[in-house]
Amino acid sequence: MNKTALITGITGQDGSYLAEHLLAKGYAVHGLVRRASMFNRSRIDHLRSPGGRTGRPSVSVERLVLHYGDLADLTSVRRLLRKLAPREVYHLAGQSHVGLSFEIPEVTCQENGMATLGLLEALRDLDYPVRFYHAASSEMFGSPRSGPQNEQTSFNPVNPYGCAKAFATQLCRVYRSAYGLFACSGIAYNHESPRRGENFVTRKITLGAARIAAGKQSVLTLGNLDARRDWGYAPEYVAAMWRMLQAKAPADYVLATGKTCSVRDFATAAFAELGIKLKFSGRGTAETGRRTDTGAIVIRIAPRFYRATDPSHLVGNAALAKKALNWTPKVTGTAVARLMARADYDALMSAM
Ligand code: NAP
Ligand code: GDP
């Protein structure tokens, strides 16, 4: 069996865990990386150089190959598909920040919407069978009236990011039925890890908590503490992506824990992991989080971190993934907060 996979977005959080997952299963893994003025490969360095950043040995330098390319340059991606003939393509690349999608809506829609269509067109022209994973998102549901959401819930996105993902997901369905393409969308709810981008609220909180616990920062400024998310653990989600492409038939699956917690709960758990008990006072922009031992304010609220519109009631029902893929996520919400806070604190201490 040809175990060759191409990952777009290999330098991102999910791409790095997926590369580990596929290498451990014996795949030859090819990753698309875009040119940046500084190297942007810190999440996969440990896979490429023995004893890299994490000190862990390389899984296999020979079976992991990086190629320059960009979603804005689909000719380069077409060329790679012809040259490598991967049997599985995991399309994870794109502008992944919902809040920023209000600042850069055109790039967000180009990368998450039109580039996915371009990739589908490229796959349609191939003369070998290929299986395609598309990284869809719970943000497509926007502010649903009912919950938990499943594969039948209608899309009602409330931000440019969700609109672009809904466009691409529907196109995957069209290419599946019109051309028989093995295309699957993982409708993933938020999944986090110590490799999460630093401007997502979870990582911002755990990095802030680690710095405050180490005496390197005094206050962390956040937005809407009442926002709730169905937060899972990224390594468990990449396992589901792989399972989706091993199934008999292509389908879309909700990937979710089915539980939510608030930003306030997440922060409380992250700080508690590092020995700081928080007490919140007030509501809205007047709210603060204080250390119970010293009374010092460690969390403040600033209107600039509020969203123009913020999805509510996002919680997923992953019953289909459980039944068809035997996939059940185990690490949820506050447990994710604790493991991320511990990892950030340990990394900070070892760098000091
Ligand atoms: P991430 O950490 O932001 O990684 C995004 C990846 O896309 C990075 O490798 C980035 O490269 C690459 N990329 C962005 N624009 C590109 C372009 N024009 N050309 C080539 N590569 C480009 O995101 P993630 O958390 O791993 O998420 C992976 C995918 O799942 C994304 O599509 C995201 O929208 C989707 N998703 C994520 C979640 C979640 O909770 N994590 C939930 C639902 C859906 P650089 O390293 O160079 O920036
Ligand atoms: P998203 O679900 O993909 O938008 O992930 P984020 O981590 O960016 O945001 C999750 C929720 O946290 C959203 O409802 C935000 O409004 C809320 N939030 C509260 N404070 C902040 C903050 O300081 N930064 C970010 N990024 N989100 C915040």
CSV table of C-alpha atoms and ligand atoms in Angstrom, one decimal:
chain,number,residue,atom,x,y,z
A,1,MET,CA,0.0,0.0,0.0
A,2,ASN,CA,1.3,3.5,-0.9
A,3,LYS,CA,1.4,5.4,2.3
A,4,THR,CA,2.3,8.8,1.1
A,5,ALA,CA,0.5,11.9,2.5
A,6,LEU,CA,0.6,15.6,1.7
A,7,ILE,CA,-0.2,18.0,4.5
A,8,THR,CA,-1.0,21.7,3.8
A,9,GLY,CA,-0.4,23.7,7.0
A,10,ILE,CA,2.2,21.3,8.4
A,11,THR,CA,3.8,24.1,10.4
A,12,GLY,CA,0.6,24.8,12.3
A,13,GLN,CA,-0.7,23.3,15.5
A,14,ASP,CA,-2.7,20.5,13.9
A,15,GLY,CA,-0.3,19.9,11.0
A,16,SER,CA,2.6,19.2,13.4
A,17,TYR,CA,0.6,16.7,15.4
A,18,LEU,CA,-0.7,15.1,12.3
A,19,ALA,CA,2.8,14.7,10.9
A,20,GLU,CA,3.8,12.9,14.1
A,21,HIS,CA,0.7,10.7,13.8
A,22,LEU,CA,1.4,9.7,10.2
A,23,LEU,CA,5.1,9.2,10.6
A,24,ALA,CA,4.4,6.9,13.6
A,25,LYS,CA,2.1,4.9,11.2
A,26,GLY,CA,4.9,4.5,8.7
A,27,TYR,CA,3.8,7.1,6.1
A,28,ALA,CA,6.1,9.2,4.0
A,29,VAL,CA,4.9,12.7,4.9
A,30,HIS,CA,5.2,15.7,2.6
A,31,GLY,CA,4.5,19.1,3.9
A,32,LEU,CA,3.7,22.4,2.2
A,33,VAL,CA,5.5,25.3,3.8
A,34,ARG,CA,5.2,28.9,2.8
A,35,ARG,CA,8.1,31.3,2.5
A,36,ALA,CA,8.4,33.7,5.5
A,37,SER,CA,11.1,36.2,6.4
A,38,MET,CA,12.0,34.0,9.4
A,39,PHE,CA,11.8,30.2,9.6
A,40,ASN,CA,8.3,29.2,10.8
A,41,ARG,CA,9.0,25.6,11.5
A,42,SER,CA,9.4,25.6,15.3
A,43,ARG,CA,6.5,23.1,15.7
A,44,ILE,CA,8.1,20.5,13.5
A,45,ASP,CA,11.8,21.1,14.2
A,46,HIS,CA,11.9,18.1,16.6
A,47,LEU,CA,10.8,15.8,13.7
A,48,ARG,CA,13.5,17.0,11.4
A,49,SER,CA,16.6,17.4,13.5
A,50,PRO,CA,17.5,14.7,16.1
A,51,GLY,CA,17.4,16.3,19.5
A,52,GLY,CA,15.7,19.5,18.2
A,53,ARG,CA,13.8,22.0,20.3
A,54,THR,CA,12.0,19.4,22.5
A,55,GLY,CA,15.1,17.3,23.0
A,56,ARG,CA,13.1,14.3,21.6
A,57,PRO,CA,14.7,12.2,18.9
A,58,SER,CA,13.7,12.6,15.3
A,59,VAL,CA,10.9,10.3,14.3
A,60,SER,CA,12.3,10.0,10.8
A,61,VAL,CA,14.1,12.8,9.0
A,62,GLU,CA,14.0,10.8,5.7
A,63,ARG,CA,10.3,10.2,5.7
A,64,LEU,CA,9.4,13.9,6.3
A,65,VAL,CA,10.0,16.2,3.3
A,66,LEU,CA,9.1,19.9,3.2
A,67,HIS,CA,8.2,21.7,0.0
A,68,TYR,CA,7.8,25.4,-0.6
A,69,GLY,CA,4.4,26.4,-1.8
A,70,ASP,CA,1.5,28.7,-1.0
A,71,LEU,CA,-2.3,28.7,-1.1
A,72,ALA,CA,-1.9,31.8,-3.2
A,73,ASP,CA,0.1,29.9,-5.7
A,74,LEU,CA,-1.9,26.8,-6.6
A,75,THR,CA,0.2,26.0,-9.6
A,76,SER,CA,3.0,25.0,-7.2
A,77,VAL,CA,0.5,22.8,-5.4
A,78,ARG,CA,-0.7,21.2,-8.6
A,79,ARG,CA,2.9,20.5,-9.6
A,80,LEU,CA,3.5,18.8,-6.2
A,81,LEU,CA,0.5,16.6,-6.5
A,82,ARG,CA,1.6,15.4,-9.9
A,83,LYS,CA,5.2,14.8,-8.7
A,84,LEU,CA,4.5,13.1,-5.3
A,85,ALA,CA,1.2,11.3,-6.2
A,86,PRO,CA,0.1,11.3,-2.5
A,87,ARG,CA,-2.8,8.9,-1.7
A,88,GLU,CA,-4.0,11.2,1.1
A,89,VAL,CA,-4.1,14.9,1.2
A,90,TYR,CA,-4.8,16.7,4.5
A,91,HIS,CA,-5.7,20.3,3.8
A,92,LEU,CA,-5.2,22.2,7.0
A,93,ALA,CA,-3.6,25.5,5.8
A,94,GLY,CA,-5.4,28.8,6.0
A,95,GLN,CA,-5.9,31.9,8.1
A,96,SER,CA,-7.3,30.2,11.3
A,97,HIS,CA,-8.1,33.1,13.6
A,98,VAL,CA,-11.8,34.0,13.8
A,99,GLY,CA,-11.2,37.4,15.5
A,100,LEU,CA,-8.7,38.4,12.8
A,101,SER,CA,-11.1,37.4,10.1
A,102,PHE,CA,-12.9,40.6,10.7
A,103,GLU,CA,-9.6,42.5,10.1
A,104,ILE,CA,-8.5,40.6,7.1
A,105,PRO,CA,-11.7,39.1,5.6
A,106,GLU,CA,-10.5,38.9,2.0
A,107,VAL,CA,-7.3,36.9,2.8
A,108,THR,CA,-9.4,34.7,5.1
A,109,CYS,CA,-11.9,33.9,2.4
A,110,GLN,CA,-9.3,33.5,-0.3
A,111,GLU,CA,-7.3,31.0,1.8
A,112,ASN,CA,-10.1,29.1,3.5
A,113,GLY,CA,-12.7,29.3,0.6
A,114,MET,CA,-11.3,29.9,-2.8
A,115,ALA,CA,-8.0,28.0,-2.2
A,116,THR,CA,-9.9,24.9,-1.1
A,117,LEU,CA,-11.9,25.1,-4.3
A,118,GLY,CA,-8.7,25.4,-6.3
A,119,LEU,CA,-7.4,22.3,-4.5
A,120,LEU,CA,-10.6,20.4,-5.3
A,121,GLU,CA,-10.2,21.3,-8.9
A,122,ALA,CA,-6.6,20.1,-8.9
A,123,LEU,CA,-7.6,16.8,-7.3
A,124,ARG,CA,-10.4,16.3,-9.9
A,125,ASP,CA,-7.8,16.4,-12.7
A,126,LEU,CA,-5.6,13.7,-11.1
A,127,ASP,CA,-5.4,10.3,-12.8
A,128,TYR,CA,-4.8,8.4,-9.5
A,129,PRO,CA,-7.2,7.9,-6.6
A,130,VAL,CA,-6.8,10.3,-3.7
A,131,ARG,CA,-8.5,10.9,-0.4
A,132,PHE,CA,-8.9,14.5,0.8
A,133,TYR,CA,-9.4,15.8,4.3
A,134,HIS,CA,-10.7,19.4,4.6
A,135,ALA,CA,-10.4,21.2,8.0
A,136,ALA,CA,-13.9,22.6,8.5
A,137,SER,CA,-15.0,24.3,11.6
A,138,SER,CA,-17.9,24.6,14.2
A,139,GLU,CA,-17.8,28.3,13.3
A,140,MET,CA,-19.9,27.4,10.2
A,141,PHE,CA,-22.9,26.9,12.7
A,142,GLY,CA,-22.4,30.4,14.0
A,143,SER,CA,-25.1,31.1,16.5
A,144,PRO,CA,-27.3,28.0,16.2
A,145,ARG,CA,-30.7,27.9,17.8
A,146,SER,CA,-30.2,24.3,19.0
A,147,GLY,CA,-27.5,22.4,20.5
A,148,PRO,CA,-25.5,20.2,20.5
A,149,GLN,CA,-24.9,20.5,16.8
A,150,ASN,CA,-24.4,17.5,14.5
A,151,GLU,CA,-23.8,16.9,10.8
A,152,GLN,CA,-27.4,17.8,10.0
A,153,THR,CA,-27.4,21.2,11.7
A,154,SER,CA,-27.7,24.0,9.2
A,155,PHE,CA,-24.9,26.5,8.7
A,156,ASN,CA,-25.4,30.0,9.9
A,157,PRO,CA,-21.9,31.6,10.2
A,158,VAL,CA,-21.5,34.9,12.0
A,159,ASN,CA,-18.0,35.9,10.9
A,160,PRO,CA,-15.9,35.9,7.6
A,161,TYR,CA,-14.0,32.8,8.8
A,162,GLY,CA,-17.2,30.7,9.3
A,163,CYS,CA,-18.5,31.9,5.9
A,164,ALA,CA,-15.4,30.8,4.1
A,165,LYS,CA,-15.3,27.4,5.8
A,166,ALA,CA,-19.0,26.9,5.0
A,167,PHE,CA,-18.4,27.7,1.3
A,168,ALA,CA,-15.5,25.2,1.2
A,169,THR,CA,-17.4,22.4,3.1
A,170,GLN,CA,-20.4,22.7,0.7
A,171,LEU,CA,-18.0,22.5,-2.2
A,172,CYS,CA,-16.4,19.3,-0.8
A,173,ARG,CA,-19.9,17.8,-0.7
A,174,VAL,CA,-20.5,18.9,-4.3
A,175,TYR,CA,-17.2,17.3,-5.5
A,176,ARG,CA,-18.0,14.2,-3.6
A,177,SER,CA,-21.4,13.7,-5.2
A,178,ALA,CA,-20.6,15.2,-8.7
A,179,TYR,CA,-17.2,13.6,-9.3
A,180,GLY,CA,-17.1,10.8,-6.8
A,181,LEU,CA,-14.1,12.4,-5.0
A,182,PHE,CA,-13.2,10.9,-1.6
A,183,ALA,CA,-13.5,14.2,0.2
A,184,CYS,CA,-14.3,14.5,3.9
A,185,SER,CA,-14.8,17.6,6.1
A,186,GLY,CA,-14.0,17.4,9.8
A,187,ILE,CA,-16.4,19.9,11.4
A,188,ALA,CA,-14.0,20.4,14.3
A,189,TYR,CA,-14.8,22.4,17.5
A,190,ASN,CA,-11.9,24.2,19.1
A,191,HIS,CA,-9.0,22.0,20.0
A,192,GLU,CA,-6.0,23.3,21.8
A,193,SER,CA,-2.5,22.3,23.0
A,194,PRO,CA,0.8,23.8,24.1
A,195,ARG,CA,1.4,24.4,20.4
A,196,ARG,CA,-1.7,26.5,19.9
A,197,GLY,CA,-1.1,30.0,18.4
A,198,GLU,CA,-0.4,32.6,21.0
A,199,ASN,CA,-3.4,34.9,20.1
A,200,PHE,CA,-6.1,32.3,20.8
A,201,VAL,CA,-7.6,32.8,24.2
A,202,THR,CA,-6.5,29.5,25.6
A,203,ARG,CA,-2.9,29.9,24.9
A,204,LYS,CA,-3.0,33.6,25.8
A,205,ILE,CA,-4.3,32.6,29.2
A,206,THR,CA,-1.9,29.7,29.8
A,207,LEU,CA,1.1,31.8,28.7
A,208,GLY,CA,-0.1,34.7,30.8
A,209,ALA,CA,-0.7,32.4,33.8
A,210,ALA,CA,2.8,30.9,33.4
A,211,ARG,CA,4.5,34.4,33.2
A,212,ILE,CA,2.5,35.7,36.2
A,213,ALA,CA,3.3,32.6,38.3
A,214,ALA,CA,7.0,33.1,37.4
A,215,GLY,CA,6.8,36.8,38.3
A,216,LYS,CA,7.5,38.0,34.7
A,217,GLN,CA,4.1,39.6,34.1
A,218,SER,CA,1.6,41.3,36.4
A,219,VAL,CA,-1.7,41.5,34.5
A,220,LEU,CA,-3.4,39.6,31.7
A,221,THR,CA,-6.0,41.5,29.6
A,222,LEU,CA,-8.9,39.5,28.1
A,223,GLY,CA,-12.2,40.1,26.3
A,224,ASN,CA,-15.5,38.2,26.9
A,225,LEU,CA,-15.1,35.9,29.9
A,226,ASP,CA,-18.6,34.6,29.4
A,227,ALA,CA,-17.8,33.1,26.0
A,228,ARG,CA,-18.1,29.3,26.1
A,229,ARG,CA,-16.4,26.8,23.9
A,230,ASP,CA,-16.3,23.1,23.4
A,231,TRP,CA,-12.6,22.8,23.9
A,232,GLY,CA,-10.7,19.5,23.1
A,233,TYR,CA,-7.1,18.4,22.9
A,234,ALA,CA,-5.5,18.7,19.4
A,235,PRO,CA,-3.5,15.4,19.3
A,236,GLU,CA,-6.9,13.5,19.7
A,237,TYR,CA,-8.4,15.5,16.8
A,238,VAL,CA,-5.6,14.6,14.3
A,239,ALA,CA,-6.2,10.9,15.1
A,240,ALA,CA,-9.8,11.5,13.9
A,241,MET,CA,-8.7,13.1,10.7
A,242,TRP,CA,-6.6,10.1,9.8
A,243,ARG,CA,-9.5,7.7,10.7
A,244,MET,CA,-11.8,9.7,8.4
A,245,LEU,CA,-9.6,8.9,5.4
A,246,GLN,CA,-9.4,5.2,6.3
A,247,ALA,CA,-13.2,4.8,6.3
A,248,LYS,CA,-14.9,2.8,3.6
A,249,ALA,CA,-16.8,5.8,2.3
A,250,PRO,CA,-16.3,9.6,2.5
A,251,ALA,CA,-18.4,11.6,4.9
A,252,ASP,CA,-18.4,14.7,7.0
A,253,TYR,CA,-18.0,14.3,10.8
A,254,VAL,CA,-18.5,16.6,13.8
A,255,LEU,CA,-15.4,16.4,16.0
A,256,ALA,CA,-16.2,17.6,19.5
A,257,THR,CA,-16.1,16.8,23.2
A,258,GLY,CA,-19.8,17.6,23.8
A,259,LYS,CA,-18.9,19.7,26.8
A,260,THR,CA,-18.3,23.4,27.2
A,261,CYS,CA,-16.6,25.7,29.7
A,262,SER,CA,-16.4,29.5,29.8
A,263,VAL,CA,-13.2,31.5,29.3
A,264,ARG,CA,-13.5,32.4,33.0
A,265,ASP,CA,-13.6,28.6,33.9
A,266,PHE,CA,-10.6,28.0,31.6
A,267,ALA,CA,-8.6,30.8,33.2
A,268,THR,CA,-9.5,29.7,36.7
A,269,ALA,CA,-8.2,26.2,36.0
A,270,ALA,CA,-5.0,27.4,34.3
A,271,PHE,CA,-4.1,29.7,37.2
A,272,ALA,CA,-5.0,27.1,39.8
A,273,GLU,CA,-2.7,24.6,38.1
A,274,LEU,CA,0.2,27.0,38.9
A,275,GLY,CA,-0.9,27.6,42.5
A,276,ILE,CA,-2.9,30.9,41.9
A,277,LYS,CA,-6.5,30.8,43.1
A,278,LEU,CA,-8.6,33.5,41.3
A,279,LYS,CA,-11.7,35.3,42.4
A,280,PHE,CA,-13.7,37.2,39.8
A,281,SER,CA,-15.7,40.4,40.7
A,282,GLY,CA,-18.1,42.5,38.7
A,283,ARG,CA,-19.4,41.8,35.3
A,284,GLY,CA,-18.7,43.1,31.7
A,285,THR,CA,-15.9,45.6,31.3
A,286,ALA,CA,-15.7,46.3,35.0
A,287,GLU,CA,-14.8,42.7,35.8
A,288,THR,CA,-11.4,41.8,37.3
A,289,GLY,CA,-9.8,38.5,38.4
A,290,ARG,CA,-7.9,38.8,41.7
A,291,ARG,CA,-5.4,36.5,43.4
A,292,THR,CA,-7.2,35.3,46.5
A,293,ASP,CA,-3.9,35.3,48.6
A,294,THR,CA,-2.7,38.9,47.8
A,295,GLY,CA,-5.8,40.5,46.4
A,296,ALA,CA,-3.8,41.7,43.4
A,297,ILE,CA,-5.6,42.1,40.1
A,298,VAL,CA,-4.2,39.6,37.6
A,299,ILE,CA,-7.0,39.6,34.9
A,300,ARG,CA,-8.5,42.8,33.4
A,301,ILE,CA,-11.1,43.1,30.8
A,302,ALA,CA,-10.7,45.4,27.7
A,303,PRO,CA,-13.4,46.1,25.1
A,304,ARG,CA,-10.8,45.8,22.3
A,305,PHE,CA,-10.8,42.0,22.8
A,306,TYR,CA,-14.6,41.7,22.4
A,307,ARG,CA,-15.8,40.5,19.0
A,308,ALA,CA,-18.2,42.3,16.7
A,309,THR,CA,-20.3,39.1,16.8
A,310,ASP,CA,-19.4,36.1,18.9
A,311,PRO,CA,-21.0,32.6,18.3
A,312,SER,CA,-23.0,31.3,21.3
A,313,HIS,CA,-24.1,27.8,22.2
A,314,LEU,CA,-21.4,26.1,20.2
A,315,VAL,CA,-21.3,22.5,21.4
A,316,GLY,CA,-20.9,19.5,19.3
A,317,ASN,CA,-22.4,16.0,19.1
A,318,ALA,CA,-19.7,13.6,17.9
A,319,ALA,CA,-21.9,10.5,18.0
A,320,LEU,CA,-21.4,9.7,14.3
A,321,ALA,CA,-17.6,9.9,14.7
A,322,LYS,CA,-17.9,7.6,17.8
A,323,LYS,CA,-20.0,5.1,15.9
A,324,ALA,CA,-18.3,5.1,12.5
A,325,LEU,CA,-14.7,5.9,13.4
A,326,ASN,CA,-14.6,4.6,17.0
A,327,TRP,CA,-13.4,8.1,18.0
A,328,THR,CA,-14.0,9.5,21.5
A,329,PRO,CA,-12.0,12.4,22.8
A,330,LYS,CA,-11.0,12.1,26.4
A,331,VAL,CA,-9.3,15.4,27.4
A,332,THR,CA,-11.7,18.3,27.7
A,333,GLY,CA,-12.0,22.0,28.8
A,334,THR,CA,-10.4,22.6,32.2
A,335,ALA,CA,-8.1,19.5,31.8
A,336,VAL,CA,-6.8,21.1,28.6
A,337,ALA,CA,-6.2,24.3,30.5
A,338,ARG,CA,-4.2,22.6,33.2
A,339,LEU,CA,-2.0,20.6,30.8
A,340,MET,CA,-1.3,23.8,28.7
A,341,ALA,CA,-0.5,25.9,31.8
A,342,ARG,CA,1.9,23.3,33.1
A,343,ALA,CA,3.6,23.0,29.7
A,344,ASP,CA,4.0,26.8,29.4
A,345,TYR,CA,5.3,27.1,32.9
A,346,ASP,CA,7.8,24.3,32.5
A,347,ALA,CA,9.0,25.7,29.2
A,348,LEU,CA,9.5,29.1,30.8
A,349,MET,CA,11.4,27.7,33.7
A,350,SER,CA,13.7,25.6,31.6
A,351,ALA,CA,14.5,28.7,29.4
A,352,MET,CA,15.4,30.8,32.5
B,1,NAP,P1,-2.7,27.2,12.6
B,1,NAP,O1,-1.9,26.7,13.8
B,1,NAP,O2,-3.0,28.6,12.5
B,1,NAP,O3,-2.0,26.6,11.3
B,1,NAP,C1,-2.3,27.1,10.0
B,1,NAP,C2,-1.4,26.6,9.0
B,1,NAP,O4,-1.7,27.1,7.7
B,1,NAP,C3,0.1,27.0,9.3
B,1,NAP,O5,0.9,26.0,8.9
B,1,NAP,C4,0.2,28.2,8.3
B,1,NAP,O6,1.6,28.4,7.9
B,1,NAP,C5,-0.5,27.6,7.1
B,1,NAP,N1,-0.9,28.7,6.2
B,1,NAP,C6,-1.7,29.8,6.4
B,1,NAP,N2,-1.8,30.5,5.3
B,1,NAP,C7,-1.1,29.8,4.3
B,1,NAP,C8,-0.9,30.0,2.9
B,1,NAP,N3,-1.4,31.1,2.3
B,1,NAP,N4,-0.2,29.1,2.2
B,1,NAP,C9,0.3,28.0,2.8
B,1,NAP,N5,0.2,27.8,4.1
B,1,NAP,C10,-0.6,28.7,4.9
B,1,NAP,O7,-4.1,26.4,12.6
B,1,NAP,P2,-4.5,25.0,13.3
B,1,NAP,O8,-5.1,25.3,14.7
B,1,NAP,O9,-3.4,24.0,13.1
B,1,NAP,O10,-5.8,24.6,12.4
B,1,NAP,C11,-5.6,23.8,11.2
B,1,NAP,C12,-6.8,24.0,10.3
B,1,NAP,O11,-8.0,23.6,11.0
B,1,NAP,C13,-7.1,25.4,9.9
B,1,NAP,O12,-7.6,25.5,8.6
B,1,NAP,C14,-8.1,25.9,10.9
B,1,NAP,O13,-8.9,26.9,10.4
B,1,NAP,C15,-8.9,24.6,11.1
B,1,NAP,N6,-9.6,24.5,12.4
B,1,NAP,C16,-8.9,24.6,13.5
B,1,NAP,C17,-9.5,24.4,14.7
B,1,NAP,C18,-8.8,24.5,16.0
B,1,NAP,O14,-9.4,24.6,17.1
B,1,NAP,N7,-7.5,24.5,16.0
B,1,NAP,C19,-10.9,24.2,14.8
B,1,NAP,C20,-11.6,24.1,13.6
B,1,NAP,C21,-10.9,24.2,12.4
B,1,NAP,P3,2.6,29.4,8.8
B,1,NAP,O15,3.1,28.5,9.9
B,1,NAP,O16,3.5,29.8,7.8
B,1,NAP,O17,1.7,30.5,9.4
B,2,GDP,P1,-12.2,31.0,18.3
B,2,GDP,O1,-13.3,30.2,19.0
B,2,GDP,O2,-11.6,30.2,17.2
B,2,GDP,O3,-12.6,32.4,18.0
B,2,GDP,O4,-11.0,31.0,19.4
B,2,GDP,P2,-10.4,32.1,20.3
B,2,GDP,O5,-9.5,31.4,21.3
B,2,GDP,O6,-9.8,33.2,19.5
B,2,GDP,O7,-11.7,32.7,21.0
B,2,GDP,C1,-12.5,31.9,21.9
B,2,GDP,C2,-13.5,32.8,22.6
B,2,GDP,O8,-12.7,33.5,23.6
B,2,GDP,C3,-14.2,33.9,21.8
B,2,GDP,O9,-15.6,33.9,22.1
B,2,GDP,C4,-13.6,35.2,22.2
B,2,GDP,O10,-14.5,36.3,22.2
B,2,GDP,C5,-13.2,34.9,23.7
B,2,GDP,N1,-12.1,35.7,24.2
B,2,GDP,C6,-12.2,36.4,25.4
B,2,GDP,N2,-11.0,37.1,25.5
B,2,GDP,C7,-10.2,36.9,24.4
B,2,GDP,C8,-8.9,37.3,24.1
B,2,GDP,O11,-8.3,38.1,24.8
B,2,GDP,N3,-8.4,36.8,22.9
B,2,GDP,C9,-9.2,35.9,22.1
B,2,GDP,N4,-8.6,35.5,21.0
B,2,GDP,N5,-10.4,35.5,22.4
B,2,GDP,C10,-11.0,36.0,23.6
